[in-house]
PDB file of C-alpha atoms in Angstrom:
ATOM      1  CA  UNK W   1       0.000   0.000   0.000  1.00 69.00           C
ATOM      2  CA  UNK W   2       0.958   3.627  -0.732  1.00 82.00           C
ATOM      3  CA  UNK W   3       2.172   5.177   2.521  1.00 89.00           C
ATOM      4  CA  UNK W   4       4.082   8.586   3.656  1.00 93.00           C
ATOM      5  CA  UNK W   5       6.627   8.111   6.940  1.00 95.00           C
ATOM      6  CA  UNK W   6       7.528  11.288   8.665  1.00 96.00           C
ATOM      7  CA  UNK W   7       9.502   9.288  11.755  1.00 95.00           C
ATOM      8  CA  UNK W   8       9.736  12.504  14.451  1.00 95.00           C
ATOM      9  CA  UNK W   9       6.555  13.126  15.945  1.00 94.00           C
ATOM     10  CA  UNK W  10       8.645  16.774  17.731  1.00 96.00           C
ATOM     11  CA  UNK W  11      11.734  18.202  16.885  1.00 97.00           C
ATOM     12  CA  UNK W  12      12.956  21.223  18.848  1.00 97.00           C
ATOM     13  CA  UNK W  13      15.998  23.422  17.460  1.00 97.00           C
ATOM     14  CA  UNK W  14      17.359  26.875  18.499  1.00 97.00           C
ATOM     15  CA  UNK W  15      16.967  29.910  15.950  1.00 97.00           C
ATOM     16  CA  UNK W  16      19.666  30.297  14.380  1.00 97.00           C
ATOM     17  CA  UNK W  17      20.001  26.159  13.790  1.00 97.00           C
ATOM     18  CA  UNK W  18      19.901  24.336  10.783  1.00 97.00           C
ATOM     19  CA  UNK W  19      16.951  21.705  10.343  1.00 97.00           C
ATOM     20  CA  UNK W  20      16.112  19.185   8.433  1.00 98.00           C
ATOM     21  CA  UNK W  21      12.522  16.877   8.826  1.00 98.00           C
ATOM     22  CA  UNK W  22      12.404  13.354   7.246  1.00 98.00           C
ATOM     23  CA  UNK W  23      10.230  12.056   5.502  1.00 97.00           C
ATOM     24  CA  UNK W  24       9.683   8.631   3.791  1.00 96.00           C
ATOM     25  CA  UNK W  25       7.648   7.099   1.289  1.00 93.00           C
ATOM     26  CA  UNK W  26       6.427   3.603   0.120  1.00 90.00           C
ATOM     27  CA  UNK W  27       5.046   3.980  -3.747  1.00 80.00           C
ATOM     28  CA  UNK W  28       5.531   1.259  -6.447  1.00 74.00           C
ATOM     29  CA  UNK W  29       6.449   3.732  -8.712  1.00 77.00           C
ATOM     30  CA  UNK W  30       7.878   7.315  -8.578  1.00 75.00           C
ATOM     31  CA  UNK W  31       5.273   9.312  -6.659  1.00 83.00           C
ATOM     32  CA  UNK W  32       4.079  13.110  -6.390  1.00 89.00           C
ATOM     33  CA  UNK W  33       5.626  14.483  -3.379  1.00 92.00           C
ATOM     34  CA  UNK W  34       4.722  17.677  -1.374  1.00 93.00           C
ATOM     35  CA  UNK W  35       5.437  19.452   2.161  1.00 96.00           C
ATOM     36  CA  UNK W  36       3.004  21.498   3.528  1.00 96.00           C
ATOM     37  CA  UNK W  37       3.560  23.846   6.571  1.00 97.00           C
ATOM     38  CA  UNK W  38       0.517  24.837   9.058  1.00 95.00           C
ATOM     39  CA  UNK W  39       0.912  27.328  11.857  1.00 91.00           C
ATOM     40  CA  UNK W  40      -1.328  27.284  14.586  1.00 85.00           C
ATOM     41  CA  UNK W  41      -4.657  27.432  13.824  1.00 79.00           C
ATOM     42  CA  UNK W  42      -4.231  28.035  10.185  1.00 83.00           C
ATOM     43  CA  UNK W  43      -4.699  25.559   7.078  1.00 86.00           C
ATOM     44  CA  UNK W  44      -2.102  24.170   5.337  1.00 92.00           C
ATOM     45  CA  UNK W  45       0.167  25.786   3.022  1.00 92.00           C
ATOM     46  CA  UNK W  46       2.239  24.564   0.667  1.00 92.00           C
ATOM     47  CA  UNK W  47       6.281  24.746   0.871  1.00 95.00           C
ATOM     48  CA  UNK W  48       6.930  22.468  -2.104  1.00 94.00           C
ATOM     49  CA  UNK W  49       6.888  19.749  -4.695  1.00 91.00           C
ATOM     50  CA  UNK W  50       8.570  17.689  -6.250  1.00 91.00           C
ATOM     51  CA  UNK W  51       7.048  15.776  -9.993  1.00 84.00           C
ATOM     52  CA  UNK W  52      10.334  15.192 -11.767  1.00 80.00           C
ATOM     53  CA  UNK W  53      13.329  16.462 -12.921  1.00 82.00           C
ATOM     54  CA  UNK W  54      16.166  18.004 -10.576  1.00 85.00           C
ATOM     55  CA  UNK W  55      16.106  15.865  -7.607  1.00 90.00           C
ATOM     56  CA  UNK W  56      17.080  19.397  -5.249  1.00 95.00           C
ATOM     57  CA  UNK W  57      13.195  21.273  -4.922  1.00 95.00           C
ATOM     58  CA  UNK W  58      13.224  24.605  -3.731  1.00 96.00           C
ATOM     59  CA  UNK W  59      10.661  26.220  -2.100  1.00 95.00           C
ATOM     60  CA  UNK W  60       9.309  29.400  -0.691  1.00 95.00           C
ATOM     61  CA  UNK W  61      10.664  30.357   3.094  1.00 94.00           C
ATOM     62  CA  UNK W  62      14.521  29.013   2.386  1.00 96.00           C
ATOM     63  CA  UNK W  63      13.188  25.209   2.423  1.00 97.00           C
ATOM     64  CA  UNK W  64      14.361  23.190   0.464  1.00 97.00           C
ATOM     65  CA  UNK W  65      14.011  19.193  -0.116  1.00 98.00           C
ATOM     66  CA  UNK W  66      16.143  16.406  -1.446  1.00 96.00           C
ATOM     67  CA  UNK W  67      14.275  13.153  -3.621  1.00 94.00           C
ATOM     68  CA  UNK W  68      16.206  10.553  -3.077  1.00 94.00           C
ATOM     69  CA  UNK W  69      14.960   7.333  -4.490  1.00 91.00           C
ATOM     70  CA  UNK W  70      17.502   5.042  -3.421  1.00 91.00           C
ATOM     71  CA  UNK W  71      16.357   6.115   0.339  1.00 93.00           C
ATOM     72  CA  UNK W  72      12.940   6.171  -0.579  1.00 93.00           C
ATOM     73  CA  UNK W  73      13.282   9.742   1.138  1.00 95.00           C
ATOM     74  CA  UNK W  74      11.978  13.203   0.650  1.00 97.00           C
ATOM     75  CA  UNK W  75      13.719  15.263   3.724  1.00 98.00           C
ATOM     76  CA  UNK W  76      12.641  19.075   4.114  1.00 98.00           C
ATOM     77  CA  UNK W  77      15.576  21.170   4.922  1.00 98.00           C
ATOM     78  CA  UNK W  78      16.450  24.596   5.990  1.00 98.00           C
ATOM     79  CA  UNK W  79      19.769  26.113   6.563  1.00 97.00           C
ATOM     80  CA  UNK W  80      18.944  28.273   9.586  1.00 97.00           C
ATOM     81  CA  UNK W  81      15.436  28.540  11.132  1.00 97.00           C
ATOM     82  CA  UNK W  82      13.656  31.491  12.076  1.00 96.00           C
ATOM     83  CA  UNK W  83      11.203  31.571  15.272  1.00 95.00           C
ATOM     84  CA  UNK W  84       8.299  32.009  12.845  1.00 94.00           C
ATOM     85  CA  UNK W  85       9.056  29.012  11.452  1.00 96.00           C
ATOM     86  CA  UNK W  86       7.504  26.820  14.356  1.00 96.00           C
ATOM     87  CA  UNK W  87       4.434  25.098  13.113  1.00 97.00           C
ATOM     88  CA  UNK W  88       3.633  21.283  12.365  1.00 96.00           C
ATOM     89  CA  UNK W  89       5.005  20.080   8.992  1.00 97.00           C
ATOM     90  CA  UNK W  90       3.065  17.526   6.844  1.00 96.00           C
ATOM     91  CA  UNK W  91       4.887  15.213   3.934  1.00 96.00           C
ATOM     92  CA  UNK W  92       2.362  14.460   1.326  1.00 93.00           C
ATOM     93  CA  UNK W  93       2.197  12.196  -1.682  1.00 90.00           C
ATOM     94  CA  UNK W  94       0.472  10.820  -4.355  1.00 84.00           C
ATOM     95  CA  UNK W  95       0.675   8.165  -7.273  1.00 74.00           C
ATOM     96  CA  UNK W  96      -1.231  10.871  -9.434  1.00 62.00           C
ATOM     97  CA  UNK W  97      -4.535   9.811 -11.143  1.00 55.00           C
ATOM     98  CA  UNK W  98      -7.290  10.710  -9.034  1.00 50.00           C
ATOM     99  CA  UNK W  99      -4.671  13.158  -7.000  1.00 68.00           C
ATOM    100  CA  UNK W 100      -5.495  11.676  -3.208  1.00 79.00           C
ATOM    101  CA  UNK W 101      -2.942  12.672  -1.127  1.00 86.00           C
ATOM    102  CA  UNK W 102      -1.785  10.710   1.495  1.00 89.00           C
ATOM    103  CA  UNK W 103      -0.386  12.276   4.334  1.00 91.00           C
ATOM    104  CA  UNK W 104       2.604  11.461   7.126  1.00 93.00           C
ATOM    105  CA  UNK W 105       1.912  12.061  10.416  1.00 94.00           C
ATOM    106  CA  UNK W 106       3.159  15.355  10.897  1.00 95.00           C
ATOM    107  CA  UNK W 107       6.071  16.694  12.640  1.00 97.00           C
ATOM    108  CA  UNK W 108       5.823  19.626  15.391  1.00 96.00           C
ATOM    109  CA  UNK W 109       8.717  21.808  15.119  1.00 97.00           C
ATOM    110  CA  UNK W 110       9.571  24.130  18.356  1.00 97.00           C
ATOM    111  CA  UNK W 111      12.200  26.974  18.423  1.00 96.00           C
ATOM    112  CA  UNK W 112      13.818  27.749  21.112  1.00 94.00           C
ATOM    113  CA  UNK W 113      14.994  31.884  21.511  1.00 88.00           C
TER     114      UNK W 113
ATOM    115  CA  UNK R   1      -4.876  33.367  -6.116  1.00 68.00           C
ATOM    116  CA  UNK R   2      -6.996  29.936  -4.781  1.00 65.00           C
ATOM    117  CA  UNK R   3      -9.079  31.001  -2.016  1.00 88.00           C
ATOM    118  CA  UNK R   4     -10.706  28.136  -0.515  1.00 93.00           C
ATOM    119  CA  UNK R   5     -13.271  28.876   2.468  1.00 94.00           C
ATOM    120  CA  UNK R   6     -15.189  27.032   5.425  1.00 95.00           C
ATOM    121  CA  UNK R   7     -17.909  28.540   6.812  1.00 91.00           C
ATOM    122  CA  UNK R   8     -17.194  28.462  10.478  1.00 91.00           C
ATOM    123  CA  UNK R   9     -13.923  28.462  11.896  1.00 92.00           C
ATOM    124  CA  UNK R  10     -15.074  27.047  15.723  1.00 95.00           C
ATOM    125  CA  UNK R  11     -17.893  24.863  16.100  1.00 96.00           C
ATOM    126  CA  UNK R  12     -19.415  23.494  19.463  1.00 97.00           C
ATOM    127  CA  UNK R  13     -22.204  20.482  18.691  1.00 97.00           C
ATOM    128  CA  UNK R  14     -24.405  18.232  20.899  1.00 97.00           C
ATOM    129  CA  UNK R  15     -24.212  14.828  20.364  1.00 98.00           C
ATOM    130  CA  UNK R  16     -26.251  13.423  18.040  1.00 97.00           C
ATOM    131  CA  UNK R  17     -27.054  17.000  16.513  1.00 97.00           C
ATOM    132  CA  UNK R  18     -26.704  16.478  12.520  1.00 97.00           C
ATOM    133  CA  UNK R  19     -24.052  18.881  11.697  1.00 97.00           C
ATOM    134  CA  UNK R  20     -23.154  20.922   8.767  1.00 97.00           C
ATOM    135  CA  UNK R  21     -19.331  21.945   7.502  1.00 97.00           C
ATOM    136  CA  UNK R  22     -19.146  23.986   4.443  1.00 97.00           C
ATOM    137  CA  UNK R  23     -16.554  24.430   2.096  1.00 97.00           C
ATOM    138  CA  UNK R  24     -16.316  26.798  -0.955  1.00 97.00           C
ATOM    139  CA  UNK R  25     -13.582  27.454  -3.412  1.00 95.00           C
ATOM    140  CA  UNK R  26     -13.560  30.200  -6.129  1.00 93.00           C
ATOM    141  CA  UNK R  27     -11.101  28.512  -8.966  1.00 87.00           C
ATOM    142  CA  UNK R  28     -13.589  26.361 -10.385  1.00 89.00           C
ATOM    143  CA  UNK R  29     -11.687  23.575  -9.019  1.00 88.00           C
ATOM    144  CA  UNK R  30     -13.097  19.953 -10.484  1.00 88.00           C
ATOM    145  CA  UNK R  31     -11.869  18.073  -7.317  1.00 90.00           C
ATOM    146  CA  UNK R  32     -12.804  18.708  -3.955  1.00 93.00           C
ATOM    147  CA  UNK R  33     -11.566  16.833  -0.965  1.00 94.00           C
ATOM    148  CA  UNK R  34     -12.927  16.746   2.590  1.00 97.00           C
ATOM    149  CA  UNK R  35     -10.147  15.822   6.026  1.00 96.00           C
ATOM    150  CA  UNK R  36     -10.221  15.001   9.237  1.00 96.00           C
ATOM    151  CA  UNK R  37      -6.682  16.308  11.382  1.00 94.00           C
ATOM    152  CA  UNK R  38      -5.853  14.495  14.663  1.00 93.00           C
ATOM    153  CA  UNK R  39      -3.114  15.030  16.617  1.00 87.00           C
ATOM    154  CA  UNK R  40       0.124  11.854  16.024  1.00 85.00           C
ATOM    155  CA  UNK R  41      -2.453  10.967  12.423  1.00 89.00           C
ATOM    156  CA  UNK R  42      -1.986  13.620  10.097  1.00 89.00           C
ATOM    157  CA  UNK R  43      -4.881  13.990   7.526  1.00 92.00           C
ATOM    158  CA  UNK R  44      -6.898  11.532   6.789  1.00 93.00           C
ATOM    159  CA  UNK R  45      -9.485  11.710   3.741  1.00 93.00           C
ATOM    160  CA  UNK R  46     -12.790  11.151   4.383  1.00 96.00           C
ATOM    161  CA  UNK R  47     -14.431  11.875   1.078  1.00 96.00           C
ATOM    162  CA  UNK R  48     -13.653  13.441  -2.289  1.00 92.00           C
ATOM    163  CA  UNK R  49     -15.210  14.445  -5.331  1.00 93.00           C
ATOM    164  CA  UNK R  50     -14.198  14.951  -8.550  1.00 89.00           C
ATOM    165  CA  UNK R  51     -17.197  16.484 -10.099  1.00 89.00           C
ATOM    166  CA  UNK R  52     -21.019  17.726  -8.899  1.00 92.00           C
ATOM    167  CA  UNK R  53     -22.910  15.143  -7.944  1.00 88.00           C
ATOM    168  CA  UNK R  54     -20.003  12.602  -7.730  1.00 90.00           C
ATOM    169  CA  UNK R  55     -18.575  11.657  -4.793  1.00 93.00           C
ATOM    170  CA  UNK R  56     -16.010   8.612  -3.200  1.00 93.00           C
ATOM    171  CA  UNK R  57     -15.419   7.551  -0.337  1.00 94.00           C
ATOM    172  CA  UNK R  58     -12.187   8.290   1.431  1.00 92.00           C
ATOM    173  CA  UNK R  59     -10.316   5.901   3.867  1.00 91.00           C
ATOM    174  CA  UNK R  60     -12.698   6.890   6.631  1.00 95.00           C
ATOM    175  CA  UNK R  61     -16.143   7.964   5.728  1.00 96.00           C
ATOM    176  CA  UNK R  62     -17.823   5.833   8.691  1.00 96.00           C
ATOM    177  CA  UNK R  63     -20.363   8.579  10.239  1.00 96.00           C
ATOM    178  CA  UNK R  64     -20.288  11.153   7.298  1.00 97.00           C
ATOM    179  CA  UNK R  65     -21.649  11.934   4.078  1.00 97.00           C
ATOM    180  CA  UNK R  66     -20.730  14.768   1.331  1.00 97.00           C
ATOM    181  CA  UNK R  67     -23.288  16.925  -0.748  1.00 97.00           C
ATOM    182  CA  UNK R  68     -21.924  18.418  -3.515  1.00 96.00           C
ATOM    183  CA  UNK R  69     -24.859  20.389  -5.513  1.00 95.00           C
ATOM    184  CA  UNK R  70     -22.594  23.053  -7.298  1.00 95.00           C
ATOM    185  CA  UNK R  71     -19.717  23.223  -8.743  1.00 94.00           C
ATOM    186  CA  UNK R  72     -17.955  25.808  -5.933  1.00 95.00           C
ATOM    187  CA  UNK R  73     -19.222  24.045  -2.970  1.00 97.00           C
ATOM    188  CA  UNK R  74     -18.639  20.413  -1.007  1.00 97.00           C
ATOM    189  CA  UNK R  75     -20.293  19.934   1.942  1.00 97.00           C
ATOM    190  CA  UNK R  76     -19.815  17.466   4.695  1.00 98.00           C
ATOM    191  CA  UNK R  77     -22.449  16.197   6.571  1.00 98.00           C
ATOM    192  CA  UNK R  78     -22.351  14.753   9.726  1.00 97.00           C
ATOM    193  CA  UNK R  79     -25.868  12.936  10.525  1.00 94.00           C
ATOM    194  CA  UNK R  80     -25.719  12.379  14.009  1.00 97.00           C
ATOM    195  CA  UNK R  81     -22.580  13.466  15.543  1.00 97.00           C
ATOM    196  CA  UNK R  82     -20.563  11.630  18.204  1.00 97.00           C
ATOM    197  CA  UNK R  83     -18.102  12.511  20.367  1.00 97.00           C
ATOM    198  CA  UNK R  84     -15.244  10.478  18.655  1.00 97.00           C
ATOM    199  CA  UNK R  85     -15.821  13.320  15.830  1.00 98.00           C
ATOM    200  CA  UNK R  86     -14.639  16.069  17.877  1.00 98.00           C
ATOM    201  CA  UNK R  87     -11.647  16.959  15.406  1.00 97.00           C
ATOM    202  CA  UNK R  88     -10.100  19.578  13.366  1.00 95.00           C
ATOM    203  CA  UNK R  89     -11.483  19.319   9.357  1.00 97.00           C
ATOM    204  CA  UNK R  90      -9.916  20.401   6.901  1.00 96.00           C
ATOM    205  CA  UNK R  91     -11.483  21.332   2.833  1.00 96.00           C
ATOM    206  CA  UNK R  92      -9.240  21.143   0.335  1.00 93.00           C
ATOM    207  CA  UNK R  93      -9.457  21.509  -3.958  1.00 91.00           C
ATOM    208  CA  UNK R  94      -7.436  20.706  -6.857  1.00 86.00           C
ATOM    209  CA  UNK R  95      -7.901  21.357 -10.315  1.00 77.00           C
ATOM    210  CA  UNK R  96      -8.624  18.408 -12.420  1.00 68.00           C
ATOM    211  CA  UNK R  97      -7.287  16.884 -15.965  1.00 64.00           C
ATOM    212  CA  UNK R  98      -4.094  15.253 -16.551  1.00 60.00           C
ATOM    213  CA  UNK R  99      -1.512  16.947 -14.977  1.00 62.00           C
ATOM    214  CA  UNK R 100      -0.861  16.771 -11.136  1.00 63.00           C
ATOM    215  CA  UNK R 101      -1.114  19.874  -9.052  1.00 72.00           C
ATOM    216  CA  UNK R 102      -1.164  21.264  -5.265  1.00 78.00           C
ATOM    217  CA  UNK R 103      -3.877  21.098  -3.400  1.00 84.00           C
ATOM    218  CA  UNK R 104      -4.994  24.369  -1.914  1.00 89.00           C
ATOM    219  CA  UNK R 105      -6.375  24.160   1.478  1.00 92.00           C
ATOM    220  CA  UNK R 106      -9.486  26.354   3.526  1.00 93.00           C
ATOM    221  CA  UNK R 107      -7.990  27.448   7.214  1.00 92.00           C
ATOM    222  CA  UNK R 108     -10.173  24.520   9.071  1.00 94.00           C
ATOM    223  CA  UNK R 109     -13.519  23.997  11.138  1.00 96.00           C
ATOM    224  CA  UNK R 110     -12.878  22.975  14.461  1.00 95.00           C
ATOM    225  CA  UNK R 111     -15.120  20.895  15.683  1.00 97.00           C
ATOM    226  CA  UNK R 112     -16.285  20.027  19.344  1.00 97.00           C
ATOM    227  CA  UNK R 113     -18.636  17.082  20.280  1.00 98.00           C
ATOM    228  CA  UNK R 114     -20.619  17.475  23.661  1.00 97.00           C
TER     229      UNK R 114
END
């Protein structure tokens, strides 16, 4: 079955830190992948995706994310973090067709001053 | 830009109260989806459509159904609400066809079961 892994439920860094969030995926064949960002009490928003192509997808806010299928992994990363930048953080993907997304479990990211 | 809205942003319900949760988006959008957010989960998709008057279920559409009359607007429908539905739900649309795009997603109805 299609599934999306993000392994850390919390991860706390200092501003000022670099960061980076895994995520894993289980699709027989290349999938659709996204990150999504929601702050507290907000939707989601999206960060980035990745359909093909360059395997290094850049996105707005300084994220960036690596595919890399040999790892089955799609890891969100950011050079230095900013307090505004604690919210949860949602991996998404999809096999395309009917575009259903299916979600990880999220991963709460505190900054400490 | 998308705008995709919910019609309430809190909601407080009585158990066994059939509640409503509106969603509308403005991009004429051929696919609408329809979440449910809890805590350690993620999303989970309830129910989606992918044009008016069609309608499938998600992976957990136990306790809900979806309306969706017009084009704009999905609705989900919970006929007689239970505690265990006290959640955060989430609307989301997508534009249709061949290629694969983002979803765009309405700020959330939070919803609490008494």
């Amino acid at each position: 079955a299609q599934s999306v892994t993000q392994p850390d439920i919390h991860i706390t860094v200092s501003e000022g830190a670099s960061l980076e969030l895994r995520c894993n995926y289980s699709y027989g064949a290349t999938p659709y992948l996204f990150w999504y960002v929601q702050s507290p009490g907000q939707g989601l928003q999206l960060l980035l995706k990745y359909f093909s192509g360059d395997t290094l997808v850049q996105g707005i806010k300084g994220f960036e994310a690596e595919f890399k299928r040999s790892q089955s992994s799609f890891n969100l990363r950011k050079p230095s973090v900013h307090w505004s930048d604690a919210a949860e953080y949602f991996c998404a993907g999809t096999g395309g067709g009917a575009q259903k997304l299916v979600f990880g479990q999220g991963t709460r990211l505190t900054i400490n001053p | 830009d998308v705008k995709v809205t919910q019609s309430s942003r809190y909601l407080v319900k009585r158990t066994g109260e059939k509640v409503f949760l509106e969603c509308v988006q403005d991009m004429d959008h051929e696919n609408m989806f329809w979440y449910r957010q809890d805590p350690g989960l993620g999303l989970r998709l309830i129910y989606f459509s992918y044009d008016v008057k069609m309608k499938e279920k998600g992976d957990i559409p136990e306790g809900y159904s979806v309306s969706r009359e017009k084009k704009e607007r999905f609705s989900l429908i919970l006929e007689s609400a239970s505690t265990n539905q006290t959640s955060m739900y989430l609307c989301a649309s997508i534009a249709g066809g061949g290629g694969v795009y983002e979803q765009y997603f309405g700020p959330g109805t939070r919803l609490t079961v008494t």
